[in-house]
mmCIF file of C-alpha atoms and ligand atoms in Angstrom:
data_model
loop_
_atom_site.group_PDB
_atom_site.id
_atom_site.type_symbol
_atom_site.label_atom_id
_atom_site.label_comp_id
_atom_site.label_asym_id
_atom_site.label_seq_id
_atom_site.Cartn_x
_atom_site.Cartn_y
_atom_site.Cartn_z
ATOM 1 C CA MET A 1 104.134 131.011 128.800
ATOM 2 C CA THR A 2 104.020 127.181 128.292
ATOM 3 C CA THR A 3 106.693 124.910 128.738
ATOM 4 C CA SER A 4 107.237 121.616 126.567
ATOM 5 C CA GLY A 5 109.357 118.636 127.018
ATOM 6 C CA THR A 6 109.048 118.714 130.788
ATOM 7 C CA PRO A 7 112.144 116.402 131.526
ATOM 8 C CA SER A 8 110.882 114.998 134.729
ATOM 9 C CA LEU A 9 107.749 113.350 132.871
ATOM 10 C CA SER A 10 108.510 109.552 132.301
ATOM 11 C CA PRO A 11 106.516 107.645 129.521
ATOM 12 C CA VAL A 12 103.374 106.164 130.406
ATOM 13 C CA GLN A 13 103.282 102.243 131.174
ATOM 14 C CA HIS A 14 100.199 100.289 129.187
ATOM 15 C CA GLY A 15 98.445 97.187 129.131
ATOM 16 C CA GLY A 16 99.341 94.876 126.195
ATOM 17 C CA ASN A 17 103.163 94.856 127.442
ATOM 18 C CA LEU A 18 103.344 90.972 127.030
ATOM 19 C CA HIS A 19 106.868 91.155 126.137
ATOM 20 C CA ASN A 20 107.527 92.298 129.796
ATOM 21 C CA ALA A 21 105.469 89.292 131.050
ATOM 22 C CA ILE A 22 107.378 86.741 128.710
ATOM 23 C CA ALA A 23 110.815 88.314 129.944
ATOM 24 C CA ARG A 24 109.691 87.975 133.683
ATOM 25 C CA TYR A 25 107.835 84.739 133.839
ATOM 26 C CA GLY A 26 109.843 82.750 131.290
ATOM 27 C CA ILE A 27 106.517 81.396 129.511
ATOM 28 C CA PRO A 28 106.426 81.581 125.683
ATOM 29 C CA ARG A 29 104.143 84.173 123.967
ATOM 30 C CA ALA A 30 101.977 81.446 122.388
ATOM 31 C CA ASP A 31 101.122 80.093 125.939
ATOM 32 C CA TRP A 32 99.702 83.445 127.257
ATOM 33 C CA LEU A 33 96.113 84.270 127.840
ATOM 34 C CA ASP A 34 96.752 88.356 127.131
ATOM 35 C CA ILE A 35 93.807 90.111 129.006
ATOM 36 C CA SER A 36 95.769 93.133 129.817
ATOM 37 C CA THR A 37 93.922 95.407 127.461
ATOM 38 C CA GLY A 38 90.291 96.543 126.684
ATOM 39 C CA ILE A 39 90.632 95.789 123.053
ATOM 40 C CA SER A 40 87.983 93.366 121.976
ATOM 41 C CA PRO A 41 89.305 89.546 121.441
ATOM 42 C CA PHE A 42 86.406 89.462 118.814
ATOM 43 C CA PRO A 43 87.885 91.925 116.174
ATOM 44 C CA TRP A 44 86.108 92.935 112.855
ATOM 45 C CA PRO A 45 87.197 90.152 110.522
ATOM 46 C CA VAL A 46 89.694 91.913 108.353
ATOM 47 C CA PRO A 47 89.597 90.260 104.777
ATOM 48 C CA ILE A 48 92.778 89.666 102.589
ATOM 49 C CA VAL A 49 94.032 93.020 101.539
ATOM 50 C CA PRO A 50 94.458 93.252 97.953
ATOM 51 C CA SER A 51 98.145 94.022 96.691
ATOM 52 C CA ASP A 52 97.060 97.335 95.135
ATOM 53 C CA VAL A 53 95.834 98.438 98.366
ATOM 54 C CA TRP A 54 98.975 98.083 99.816
ATOM 55 C CA GLN A 55 100.588 100.025 97.185
ATOM 56 C CA ARG A 56 98.335 103.145 97.189
ATOM 57 C CA LEU A 57 99.025 106.393 99.128
ATOM 58 C CA PRO A 58 96.023 107.375 101.543
ATOM 59 C CA GLU A 59 92.992 108.701 99.530
ATOM 60 C CA GLN A 60 91.864 112.248 100.036
ATOM 61 C CA ASP A 61 88.351 111.452 98.553
ATOM 62 C CA GLY A 62 86.591 111.542 101.730
ATOM 63 C CA ALA A 63 85.296 108.125 101.821
ATOM 64 C CA LEU A 64 86.531 107.301 105.045
ATOM 65 C CA GLU A 65 84.903 110.218 106.625
ATOM 66 C CA GLN A 66 81.747 109.724 104.813
ATOM 67 C CA ALA A 67 81.479 106.290 106.348
ATOM 68 C CA ALA A 68 82.383 107.688 109.797
ATOM 69 C CA ARG A 69 79.558 110.249 109.217
ATOM 70 C CA GLN A 70 77.133 107.417 108.559
ATOM 71 C CA TYR A 71 78.305 105.611 111.496
ATOM 72 C CA TYR A 72 78.700 108.606 114.186
ATOM 73 C CA GLY A 73 75.651 110.307 112.843
ATOM 74 C CA THR A 74 77.905 113.670 112.633
ATOM 75 C CA ASP A 75 80.891 115.103 111.033
ATOM 76 C CA ALA A 76 83.965 113.358 112.287
ATOM 77 C CA LEU A 77 87.752 113.924 111.369
ATOM 78 C CA ALA A 78 89.782 110.762 110.966
ATOM 79 C CA VAL A 79 93.057 110.728 112.996
ATOM 80 C CA PRO A 80 95.638 108.133 113.334
ATOM 81 C CA GLY A 81 94.234 106.863 116.600
ATOM 82 C CA SER A 82 92.443 108.803 119.248
ATOM 83 C CA GLN A 83 95.948 108.830 120.977
ATOM 84 C CA TRP A 84 96.879 111.236 118.287
ATOM 85 C CA ALA A 85 94.219 113.657 119.355
ATOM 86 C CA ILE A 86 95.252 113.209 122.874
ATOM 87 C CA GLN A 87 98.603 114.286 122.020
ATOM 88 C CA GLN A 88 97.496 117.008 119.660
ATOM 89 C CA LEU A 89 94.922 118.898 121.680
ATOM 90 C CA PRO A 90 97.141 120.127 124.495
ATOM 91 C CA ALA A 91 99.340 121.958 121.576
ATOM 92 C CA LEU A 92 96.371 123.225 120.186
ATOM 93 C CA PHE A 93 95.139 124.930 123.058
ATOM 94 C CA SER A 94 98.658 125.961 123.870
ATOM 95 C CA ARG A 95 98.676 127.882 120.533
ATOM 96 C CA ARG A 96 95.179 129.288 121.147
ATOM 97 C CA ARG A 97 95.379 130.243 124.979
ATOM 98 C CA GLY A 98 98.665 129.611 126.522
ATOM 99 C CA ALA A 99 98.557 127.747 129.887
ATOM 100 C CA THR A 100 95.200 126.545 130.696
ATOM 101 C CA ARG A 101 93.601 124.973 133.542
ATOM 102 C CA VAL A 102 92.497 121.318 132.768
ATOM 103 C CA TRP A 103 90.323 119.249 135.026
ATOM 104 C CA LEU A 104 91.397 115.502 134.839
ATOM 105 C CA PRO A 105 89.756 112.660 136.448
ATOM 106 C CA GLN A 106 91.903 111.065 139.596
ATOM 107 C CA GLU A 107 92.062 107.837 137.835
ATOM 108 C CA CYS A 108 92.061 107.798 133.994
ATOM 109 C CA TYR A 109 94.157 106.811 130.937
ATOM 110 C CA GLU A 110 97.342 108.344 131.871
ATOM 111 C CA GLU A 111 98.332 109.477 128.406
ATOM 112 C CA TYR A 112 96.062 112.729 129.177
ATOM 113 C CA ARG A 113 98.001 113.643 132.347
ATOM 114 C CA TYR A 114 101.400 113.058 130.491
ATOM 115 C CA TRP A 115 100.570 115.234 127.450
ATOM 116 C CA TRP A 116 98.611 118.335 129.286
ATOM 117 C CA GLN A 117 101.744 118.250 131.535
ATOM 118 C CA PHE A 118 104.089 118.064 128.687
ATOM 119 C CA HIS A 119 102.631 121.181 127.066
ATOM 120 C CA GLY A 120 102.836 123.284 130.493
ATOM 121 C CA HIS A 121 99.093 123.150 131.402
ATOM 122 C CA VAL A 122 97.837 123.394 134.941
ATOM 123 C CA LEU A 123 96.144 120.021 135.987
ATOM 124 C CA GLN A 124 93.347 119.971 138.593
ATOM 125 C CA HIS A 125 92.311 116.425 139.446
ATOM 126 C CA TYR A 126 88.670 115.734 140.199
ATOM 127 C CA ALA A 127 86.761 112.862 142.122
ATOM 128 C CA ALA A 128 83.307 114.333 140.874
ATOM 129 C CA LEU A 129 82.545 116.471 138.073
ATOM 130 C CA PRO A 130 83.404 120.341 138.665
ATOM 131 C CA THR A 131 80.596 122.307 139.728
ATOM 132 C CA GLN A 132 79.587 125.780 138.553
ATOM 133 C CA GLU A 133 81.287 127.160 141.673
ATOM 134 C CA GLN A 134 84.326 125.364 140.976
ATOM 135 C CA LEU A 135 84.717 126.518 137.113
ATOM 136 C CA GLN A 136 86.579 129.376 136.081
ATOM 137 C CA GLU A 137 87.019 131.237 132.565
ATOM 138 C CA ARG A 138 88.361 128.968 129.806
ATOM 139 C CA ASP A 139 88.721 125.912 131.909
ATOM 140 C CA ILE A 140 88.776 122.621 130.025
ATOM 141 C CA VAL A 141 87.234 119.525 131.693
ATOM 142 C CA ILE A 142 88.281 115.990 130.318
ATOM 143 C CA VAL A 143 85.854 113.150 131.069
ATOM 144 C CA LEU A 144 86.149 109.648 129.811
ATOM 145 C CA ASN A 145 82.893 107.918 129.458
ATOM 146 C CA PRO A 146 83.068 104.912 130.425
ATOM 147 C CA ASN A 147 86.364 105.781 132.225
ATOM 148 C CA ASN A 148 89.164 103.430 131.844
ATOM 149 C CA PRO A 149 90.004 101.960 134.267
ATOM 150 C CA SER A 150 87.434 102.480 136.700
ATOM 151 C CA ALA A 151 84.634 101.691 134.261
ATOM 152 C CA HIS A 152 82.409 104.439 135.848
ATOM 153 C CA TYR A 153 79.771 106.009 133.306
ATOM 154 C CA HIS A 154 78.500 109.380 133.448
ATOM 155 C CA ALA A 155 74.882 110.090 132.382
ATOM 156 C CA VAL A 156 74.162 112.151 129.193
ATOM 157 C CA THR A 157 72.229 114.696 131.051
ATOM 158 C CA GLU A 158 75.328 115.022 133.547
ATOM 159 C CA LEU A 159 77.441 115.685 130.505
ATOM 160 C CA GLN A 160 74.912 118.067 128.890
ATOM 161 C CA ALA A 161 74.825 120.048 132.052
ATOM 162 C CA LEU A 162 78.630 120.220 132.406
ATOM 163 C CA ALA A 163 79.175 121.350 128.844
ATOM 164 C CA GLN A 164 76.322 124.156 129.582
ATOM 165 C CA ARG A 165 78.266 125.298 132.579
ATOM 166 C CA LEU A 166 81.500 125.597 130.587
ATOM 167 C CA GLN A 167 79.788 127.483 127.614
ATOM 168 C CA PRO A 168 79.533 130.973 129.050
ATOM 169 C CA LEU A 169 83.051 130.518 130.619
ATOM 170 C CA ASP A 170 84.603 129.875 127.081
ATOM 171 C CA GLY A 171 85.359 126.474 128.367
ATOM 172 C CA PHE A 172 85.524 123.165 126.699
ATOM 173 C CA LEU A 173 84.645 119.539 127.598
ATOM 174 C CA ILE A 174 86.938 116.939 126.057
ATOM 175 C CA LEU A 175 84.964 113.810 126.071
ATOM 176 C CA ASP A 176 86.640 110.437 125.539
ATOM 177 C CA GLU A 177 84.226 107.917 124.232
ATOM 178 C CA ALA A 178 86.809 105.249 123.140
ATOM 179 C CA PHE A 179 84.961 102.343 125.002
ATOM 180 C CA MET A 180 81.177 103.718 124.041
ATOM 181 C CA ASP A 181 80.413 102.074 120.664
ATOM 182 C CA ALA A 182 78.768 98.749 122.527
ATOM 183 C CA THR A 183 76.686 101.063 124.436
ATOM 184 C CA PRO A 184 75.485 103.868 121.724
ATOM 185 C CA THR A 185 72.396 105.204 123.720
ATOM 186 C CA GLN A 186 74.755 106.478 126.522
ATOM 187 C CA SER A 187 77.052 108.405 123.983
ATOM 188 C CA LEU A 188 76.841 112.280 123.873
ATOM 189 C CA LEU A 189 77.160 112.345 119.985
ATOM 190 C CA PRO A 190 73.503 112.505 119.120
ATOM 191 C CA HIS A 191 73.408 115.640 121.404
ATOM 192 C CA ILE A 192 76.073 117.844 119.980
ATOM 193 C CA ASN A 193 76.584 119.849 116.692
ATOM 194 C CA ALA A 194 79.462 121.681 115.152
ATOM 195 C CA ASP A 195 79.270 124.784 117.492
ATOM 196 C CA THR A 196 79.322 122.789 120.395
ATOM 197 C CA ASN A 197 81.907 123.412 123.182
ATOM 198 C CA VAL A 198 82.268 119.508 123.113
ATOM 199 C CA ILE A 199 85.368 117.706 121.507
ATOM 200 C CA LEU A 200 84.507 114.281 121.188
ATOM 201 C CA LEU A 201 86.916 111.341 120.601
ATOM 202 C CA ARG A 202 86.222 108.091 119.278
ATOM 203 C CA SER A 203 88.384 104.886 118.519
ATOM 204 C CA LEU A 204 88.413 101.997 116.024
ATOM 205 C CA GLY A 205 90.706 100.087 118.809
ATOM 206 C CA LYS A 206 88.538 98.697 121.183
ATOM 207 C CA PHE A 207 85.048 97.706 120.044
ATOM 208 C CA PHE A 208 86.197 97.082 116.611
ATOM 209 C CA GLY A 209 89.431 95.328 117.938
ATOM 210 C CA LEU A 210 91.361 97.141 115.197
ATOM 211 C CA ALA A 211 93.987 98.757 117.436
ATOM 212 C CA GLY A 212 96.631 97.902 115.150
ATOM 213 C CA ILE A 213 95.108 100.227 112.070
ATOM 214 C CA ARG A 214 95.453 103.010 114.138
ATOM 215 C CA THR A 215 92.389 105.035 113.445
ATOM 216 C CA GLY A 216 90.215 107.031 115.604
ATOM 217 C CA PHE A 217 87.839 110.008 114.959
ATOM 218 C CA VAL A 218 87.388 113.701 116.496
ATOM 219 C CA CYS A 219 83.909 114.840 116.621
ATOM 220 C CA GLY A 220 82.104 117.996 117.912
ATOM 221 C CA ASN A 221 83.533 121.613 117.630
ATOM 222 C CA ARG A 222 84.044 122.233 114.062
ATOM 223 C CA LYS A 223 86.873 124.674 114.630
ATOM 224 C CA VAL A 224 89.048 122.394 116.531
ATOM 225 C CA GLN A 225 88.336 119.762 113.760
ATOM 226 C CA GLU A 226 89.715 122.326 111.305
ATOM 227 C CA GLU A 227 92.569 123.164 113.421
ATOM 228 C CA LEU A 228 93.622 119.652 113.886
ATOM 229 C CA ARG A 229 93.001 118.854 110.180
ATOM 230 C CA ARG A 230 95.678 121.559 109.438
ATOM 231 C CA VAL A 231 98.178 119.690 111.522
ATOM 232 C CA LEU A 232 97.216 116.139 110.341
ATOM 233 C CA GLY A 233 99.156 116.265 106.914
ATOM 234 C CA PRO A 234 98.112 114.397 103.914
ATOM 235 C CA TRP A 235 99.516 110.716 104.716
ATOM 236 C CA ALA A 236 98.398 110.251 108.356
ATOM 237 C CA ILE A 237 96.089 107.116 107.778
ATOM 238 C CA SER A 238 97.431 104.579 105.507
ATOM 239 C CA HIS A 239 95.616 103.374 102.582
ATOM 240 C CA PRO A 240 95.092 99.712 104.003
ATOM 241 C CA ALA A 241 94.028 101.357 107.132
ATOM 242 C CA GLN A 242 91.278 103.541 105.473
ATOM 243 C CA TRP A 243 90.504 100.370 103.411
ATOM 244 C CA ILE A 244 89.740 98.270 106.527
ATOM 245 C CA ALA A 245 88.161 101.115 108.309
ATOM 246 C CA ILE A 246 85.503 101.810 105.950
ATOM 247 C CA GLN A 247 84.404 98.447 105.816
ATOM 248 C CA ALA A 248 84.240 97.951 109.530
ATOM 249 C CA LEU A 249 82.270 101.133 110.009
ATOM 250 C CA GLN A 250 79.723 100.159 107.196
ATOM 251 C CA ASP A 251 79.270 96.582 108.505
ATOM 252 C CA GLU A 252 76.014 97.014 110.810
ATOM 253 C CA SER A 253 74.897 93.496 111.054
ATOM 254 C CA TRP A 254 78.418 92.695 112.615
ATOM 255 C CA GLN A 255 78.141 95.760 114.915
ATOM 256 C CA HIS A 256 74.600 94.483 115.954
ATOM 257 C CA ALA A 257 76.057 91.044 116.940
ATOM 258 C CA MET A 258 78.835 92.567 118.869
ATOM 259 C CA ARG A 259 76.385 94.794 121.072
ATOM 260 C CA GLN A 260 75.058 91.545 122.026
ATOM 261 C CA LEU A 261 78.182 89.713 122.517
ATOM 262 C CA LEU A 262 80.362 91.942 124.253
ATOM 263 C CA PRO A 263 77.888 92.799 127.168
ATOM 264 C CA ALA A 264 77.047 89.024 127.628
ATOM 265 C CA GLN A 265 81.068 88.167 127.500
ATOM 266 C CA SER A 266 81.522 90.711 129.993
ATOM 267 C CA GLN A 267 78.754 89.561 132.325
ATOM 268 C CA ARG A 268 80.086 86.081 132.227
ATOM 269 C CA LEU A 269 83.501 87.494 133.198
ATOM 270 C CA ALA A 270 81.989 89.608 136.033
ATOM 271 C CA ASN A 271 79.979 86.719 137.128
ATOM 272 C CA LEU A 272 83.487 84.597 137.308
ATOM 273 C CA LEU A 273 85.197 87.164 139.070
ATOM 274 C CA ALA A 274 82.417 87.873 141.836
ATOM 275 C CA ARG A 275 83.128 84.146 143.024
ATOM 276 C CA HIS A 276 86.504 85.347 144.094
ATOM 277 C CA PHE A 277 86.121 89.046 144.937
ATOM 278 C CA PRO A 278 83.515 90.845 146.506
ATOM 279 C CA ALA A 279 80.663 92.008 144.289
ATOM 280 C CA ASP A 280 81.061 95.727 145.323
ATOM 281 C CA CYS A 281 84.521 95.826 144.401
ATOM 282 C CA ILE A 282 83.711 94.817 140.602
ATOM 283 C CA SER A 283 82.856 97.403 137.760
ATOM 284 C CA ALA A 284 82.354 96.532 134.388
ATOM 285 C CA THR A 285 82.095 97.931 130.960
ATOM 286 C CA PRO A 286 81.141 95.661 127.819
ATOM 287 C CA LEU A 287 84.980 95.682 127.143
ATOM 288 C CA PHE A 288 86.620 95.280 130.408
ATOM 289 C CA VAL A 289 85.979 94.573 134.090
ATOM 290 C CA THR A 290 87.894 96.259 136.787
ATOM 291 C CA VAL A 291 88.373 94.888 140.312
ATOM 292 C CA SER A 292 89.305 97.048 143.536
ATOM 293 C CA LEU A 293 91.651 95.522 145.582
ATOM 294 C CA THR A 294 94.364 96.457 148.368
ATOM 295 C CA PRO A 295 97.975 96.765 147.429
ATOM 296 C CA GLU A 296 99.011 93.510 148.706
ATOM 297 C CA SER A 297 95.913 91.480 146.970
ATOM 298 C CA LEU A 298 96.727 93.309 143.847
ATOM 299 C CA THR A 299 100.304 92.267 143.397
ATOM 300 C CA HIS A 300 99.329 88.618 144.618
ATOM 301 C CA TRP A 301 96.557 88.184 142.171
ATOM 302 C CA GLN A 302 98.471 89.548 139.030
ATOM 303 C CA ASP A 303 101.432 87.590 139.980
ATOM 304 C CA GLN A 304 99.553 84.396 140.686
ATOM 305 C CA LEU A 305 97.643 84.701 137.624
ATOM 306 C CA ALA A 306 100.757 85.491 135.481
ATOM 307 C CA ARG A 307 102.230 82.190 136.648
ATOM 308 C CA HIS A 308 99.129 80.466 135.161
ATOM 309 C CA GLY A 309 99.969 82.219 131.866
ATOM 310 C CA ILE A 310 97.266 85.056 132.239
ATOM 311 C CA TRP A 311 98.333 88.616 131.962
ATOM 312 C CA THR A 312 96.206 91.136 133.373
ATOM 313 C CA ARG A 313 96.805 94.969 134.036
ATOM 314 C CA CYS A 314 97.599 96.085 137.354
ATOM 315 C CA PHE A 315 97.122 99.841 138.403
ATOM 316 C CA MET A 316 99.176 99.970 141.691
ATOM 317 C CA GLN A 317 98.629 103.589 142.221
ATOM 318 C CA TRP A 318 94.833 103.337 142.260
ATOM 319 C CA GLY A 319 94.431 99.725 143.514
ATOM 320 C CA LYS A 320 92.743 98.240 140.488
ATOM 321 C CA LEU A 321 93.128 95.190 138.501
ATOM 322 C CA ARG A 322 91.672 95.374 135.020
ATOM 323 C CA PHE A 323 90.429 92.048 133.083
ATOM 324 C CA GLY A 324 89.963 92.464 129.544
ATOM 325 C CA LEU A 325 87.285 90.222 127.879
ATOM 326 C CA ALA A 326 88.209 86.448 126.615
ATOM 327 C CA ASP A 327 86.490 83.861 124.570
ATOM 328 C CA ASP A 328 84.863 80.783 126.129
ATOM 329 C CA ALA A 329 87.955 78.942 126.244
ATOM 330 C CA GLY A 330 89.872 81.979 127.655
ATOM 331 C CA LEU A 331 87.179 82.369 130.535
ATOM 332 C CA ALA A 332 87.315 78.674 131.274
ATOM 333 C CA ARG A 333 91.102 78.920 131.815
ATOM 334 C CA LEU A 334 90.967 82.034 133.838
ATOM 335 C CA GLU A 335 88.211 80.021 135.946
ATOM 336 C CA GLN A 336 90.688 77.123 136.389
ATOM 337 C CA ALA A 337 93.630 79.525 137.259
ATOM 338 C CA LEU A 338 91.566 81.771 139.664
ATOM 339 C CA GLU A 339 90.367 78.576 141.494
ATOM 340 C CA ARG A 340 93.941 77.307 141.750
ATOM 341 C CA CYS A 341 95.374 80.644 142.977
ATOM 342 C CA ALA A 342 92.465 80.580 145.725
ATOM 343 C CA ALA A 343 93.497 77.201 146.697
ATOM 344 C CA ASP A 344 97.253 78.130 147.128
ATOM 345 C CA GLU A 345 96.405 81.257 149.147
HETATM 346 C C1 LIG B 1 90.638 105.814 127.205
HETATM 347 C C2 LIG B 1 91.138 105.550 126.035
HETATM 348 N N1 LIG B 1 91.241 106.563 125.132
HETATM 349 C C3 LIG B 1 92.093 106.555 124.016
HETATM 350 C C4 LIG B 1 92.955 105.654 123.878
HETATM 351 C C5 LIG B 1 93.799 105.480 122.661
HETATM 352 O O1 LIG B 1 93.333 104.559 121.999
HETATM 353 P P1 LIG B 1 93.643 104.824 120.175
HETATM 354 O O2 LIG B 1 94.684 105.430 119.969
HETATM 355 O O3 LIG B 1 93.950 103.208 119.749
HETATM 356 O O4 LIG B 1 92.250 105.102 119.519
HETATM 357 C C6 LIG B 1 92.983 104.330 124.979
HETATM 358 C C7 LIG B 1 93.996 103.469 124.713
HETATM 359 O O5 LIG B 1 94.200 102.665 125.379
HETATM 360 C C8 LIG B 1 92.203 104.730 125.977
HETATM 361 O O6 LIG B 1 92.167 103.615 126.939
#
């Protein structure tokens, strides 16, 4: 028996909630440097959208999925943000199997915990990937690679071994690669096919900086893709979103430039933070840098930076402060604020 709509669950809080910071610190919106998300501040440059594109219903001509197949190197089901798949997969497994045991990283994008609990599944938190001895029939293991917010990467070989351990158990690996685009050699995509027991999620929100068009993709197991397609409906991704997504996925020279720029900008941010925090507390991906701190330092730094109009994301429950990337002017502003905060300590 599964139960949905567990009443004790409260909605998850996220970065990007600048309205809270505006209300709390009384600083006008235009004066903030918002680095509270992992969305790239160097988005794919969306051209002016022609008026006929605004007028059209979503096309069912397969053009978006063709562009996605080219980019990801495999079949990909287009969905309205990978968040949609995060919400739908627990419902899909409820229909297929009833309540299922689900392994979830101790620290990760909290929507996973919320939706698997919402659908009455049994959560098992892990610090290290579950071993052969720990896994049971029909287990599902969720892995975020890299993890948000810990910035931890798993090696491809580790994930291949995990999928293999799950295969004879009729288990699944759900792999969230929302932050993987800048480091494609670390993706599991080239190593999976349609019969795999891996369900792999990708997003146009982070590397492409296009979170607003709500477009993501589900790759991997074909039957899961087909089942999700049946609950997707015809109008899930707007025509303007499709129009933008196709061009962004095809723009290889922009993608190439971003694979140089984002790691460099992330390194600058990490170097800057290393002047104020111990190096072994800092972990980075090309799209964000996370600092592990004590609860007191966490509140202190988030508050002090906010007083200088810089909004970061604080994960109090895990002792982490996450910094999204900034352009050079933003980094200079952050540097100045960090120095002033350190002087005031
Ligand atoms: C790890 C991770 N996966 C998936 C998502 C959902 O992204 P989207 O729905 O924009 O594709 C997020 C959003 O922050 C995330 O952090």
